[in-house]
C-alpha positions as protocol buffer text, in pm:
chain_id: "A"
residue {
  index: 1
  type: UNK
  ca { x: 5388 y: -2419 z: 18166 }
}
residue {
  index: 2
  type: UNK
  ca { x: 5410 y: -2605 z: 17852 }
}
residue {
  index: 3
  type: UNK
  ca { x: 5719 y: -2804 z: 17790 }
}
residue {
  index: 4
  type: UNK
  ca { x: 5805 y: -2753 z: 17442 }
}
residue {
  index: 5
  type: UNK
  ca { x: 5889 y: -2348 z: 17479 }
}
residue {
  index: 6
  type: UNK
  ca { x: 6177 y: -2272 z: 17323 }
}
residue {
  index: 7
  type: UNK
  ca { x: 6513 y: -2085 z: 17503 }
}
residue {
  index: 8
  type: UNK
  ca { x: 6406 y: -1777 z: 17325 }
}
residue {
  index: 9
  type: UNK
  ca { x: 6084 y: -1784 z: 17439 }
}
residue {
  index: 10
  type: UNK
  ca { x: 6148 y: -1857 z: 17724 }
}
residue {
  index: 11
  type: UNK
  ca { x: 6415 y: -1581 z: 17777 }
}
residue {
  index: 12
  type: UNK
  ca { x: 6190 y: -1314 z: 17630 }
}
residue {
  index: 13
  type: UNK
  ca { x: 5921 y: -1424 z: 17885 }
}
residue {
  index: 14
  type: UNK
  ca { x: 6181 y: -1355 z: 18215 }
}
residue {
  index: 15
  type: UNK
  ca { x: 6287 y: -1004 z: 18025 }
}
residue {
  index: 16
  type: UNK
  ca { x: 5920 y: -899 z: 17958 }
}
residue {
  index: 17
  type: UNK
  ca { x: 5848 y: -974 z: 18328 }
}
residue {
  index: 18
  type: UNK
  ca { x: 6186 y: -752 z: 18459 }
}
residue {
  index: 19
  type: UNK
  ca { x: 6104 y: -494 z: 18273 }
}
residue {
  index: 20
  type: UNK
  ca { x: 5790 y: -457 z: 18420 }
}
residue {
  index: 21
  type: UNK
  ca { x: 5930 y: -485 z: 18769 }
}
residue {
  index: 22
  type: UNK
  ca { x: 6151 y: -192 z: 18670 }
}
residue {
  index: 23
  type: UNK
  ca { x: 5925 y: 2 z: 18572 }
}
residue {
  index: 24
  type: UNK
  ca { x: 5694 y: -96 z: 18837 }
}
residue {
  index: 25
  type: UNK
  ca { x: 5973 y: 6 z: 19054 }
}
residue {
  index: 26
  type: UNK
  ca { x: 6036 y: 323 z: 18924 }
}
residue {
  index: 27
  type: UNK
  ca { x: 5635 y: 399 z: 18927 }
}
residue {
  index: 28
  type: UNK
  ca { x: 5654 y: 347 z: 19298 }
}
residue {
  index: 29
  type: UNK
  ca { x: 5894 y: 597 z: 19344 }
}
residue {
  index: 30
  type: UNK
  ca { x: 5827 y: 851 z: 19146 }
}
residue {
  index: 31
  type: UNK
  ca { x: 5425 y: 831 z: 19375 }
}
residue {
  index: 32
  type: UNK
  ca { x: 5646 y: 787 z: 19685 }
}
residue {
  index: 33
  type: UNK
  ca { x: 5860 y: 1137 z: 19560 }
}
residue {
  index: 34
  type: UNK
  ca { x: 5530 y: 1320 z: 19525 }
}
residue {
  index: 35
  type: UNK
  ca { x: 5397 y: 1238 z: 19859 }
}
residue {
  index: 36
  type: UNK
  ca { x: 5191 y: 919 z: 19812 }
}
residue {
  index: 37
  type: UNK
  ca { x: 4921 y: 1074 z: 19661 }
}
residue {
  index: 38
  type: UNK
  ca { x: 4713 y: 881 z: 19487 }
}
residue {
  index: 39
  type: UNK
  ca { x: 4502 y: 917 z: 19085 }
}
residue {
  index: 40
  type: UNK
  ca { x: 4858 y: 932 z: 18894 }
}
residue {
  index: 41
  type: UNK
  ca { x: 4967 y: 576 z: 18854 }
}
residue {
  index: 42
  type: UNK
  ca { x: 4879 y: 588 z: 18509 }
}
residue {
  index: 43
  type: UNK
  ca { x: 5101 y: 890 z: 18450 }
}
residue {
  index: 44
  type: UNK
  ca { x: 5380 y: 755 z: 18709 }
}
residue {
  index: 45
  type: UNK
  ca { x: 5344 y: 444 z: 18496 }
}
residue {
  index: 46
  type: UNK
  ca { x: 5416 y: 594 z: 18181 }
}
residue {
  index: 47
  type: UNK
  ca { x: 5713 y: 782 z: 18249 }
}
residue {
  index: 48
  type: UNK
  ca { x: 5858 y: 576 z: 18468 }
}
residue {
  index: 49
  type: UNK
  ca { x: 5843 y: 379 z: 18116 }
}
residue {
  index: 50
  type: UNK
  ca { x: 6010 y: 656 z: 17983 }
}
residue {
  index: 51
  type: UNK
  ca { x: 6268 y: 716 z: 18190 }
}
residue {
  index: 52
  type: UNK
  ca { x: 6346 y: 290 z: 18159 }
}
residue {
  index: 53
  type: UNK
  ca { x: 6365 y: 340 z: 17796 }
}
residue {
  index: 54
  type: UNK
  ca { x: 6587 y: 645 z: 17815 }
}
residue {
  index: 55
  type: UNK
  ca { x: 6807 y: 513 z: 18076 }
}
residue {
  index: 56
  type: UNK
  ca { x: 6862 y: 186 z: 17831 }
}
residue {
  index: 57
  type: UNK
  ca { x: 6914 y: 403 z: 17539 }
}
residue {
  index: 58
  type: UNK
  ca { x: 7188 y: 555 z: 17714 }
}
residue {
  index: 59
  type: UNK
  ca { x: 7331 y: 276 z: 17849 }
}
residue {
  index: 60
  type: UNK
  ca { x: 7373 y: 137 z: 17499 }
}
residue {
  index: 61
  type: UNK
  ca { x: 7499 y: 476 z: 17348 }
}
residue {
  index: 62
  type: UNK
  ca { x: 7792 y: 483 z: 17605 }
}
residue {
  index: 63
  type: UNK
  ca { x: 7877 y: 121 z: 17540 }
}
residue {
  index: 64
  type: UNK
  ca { x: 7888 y: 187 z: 17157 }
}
residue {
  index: 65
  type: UNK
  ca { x: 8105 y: 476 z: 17246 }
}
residue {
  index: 66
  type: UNK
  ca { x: 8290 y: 290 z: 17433 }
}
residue {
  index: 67
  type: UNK
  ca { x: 8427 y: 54 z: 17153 }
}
């Protein structure tokens, strides 16, 4: 890794790859919920994105509310 990348960078690199864990995560089960079969993971991919983004949304309307 190159030495000169910045906090932010940095930080943004370790969030991108979480994210994807999540939502790898979530892609898993939603395949495991239908039985393990397989030719959706593009589909359990994308709304397993969905849901992430939703769930977040959420998450910050409640905390706004909140205040």
């Amino acid at each position: 890794e190159p030495q000169d990348r910045t906090f932010a960078e940095e930080m943004t690199r370790r969030n991108t790859e979480a994210l994807q864990e999540e939502i790898a995560r979530r892609a898993y089960e939603l395949y495991e919920a239908r039985g393990y079969v397989d030719g959706f993971d593009v589909d359990d991919w994308l709304l397993a994105e969905q849901d992430i983004v939703e769930s977040s949304q959420l998450v910050k309307l409640l905390l706004l509310d909140s205040e």
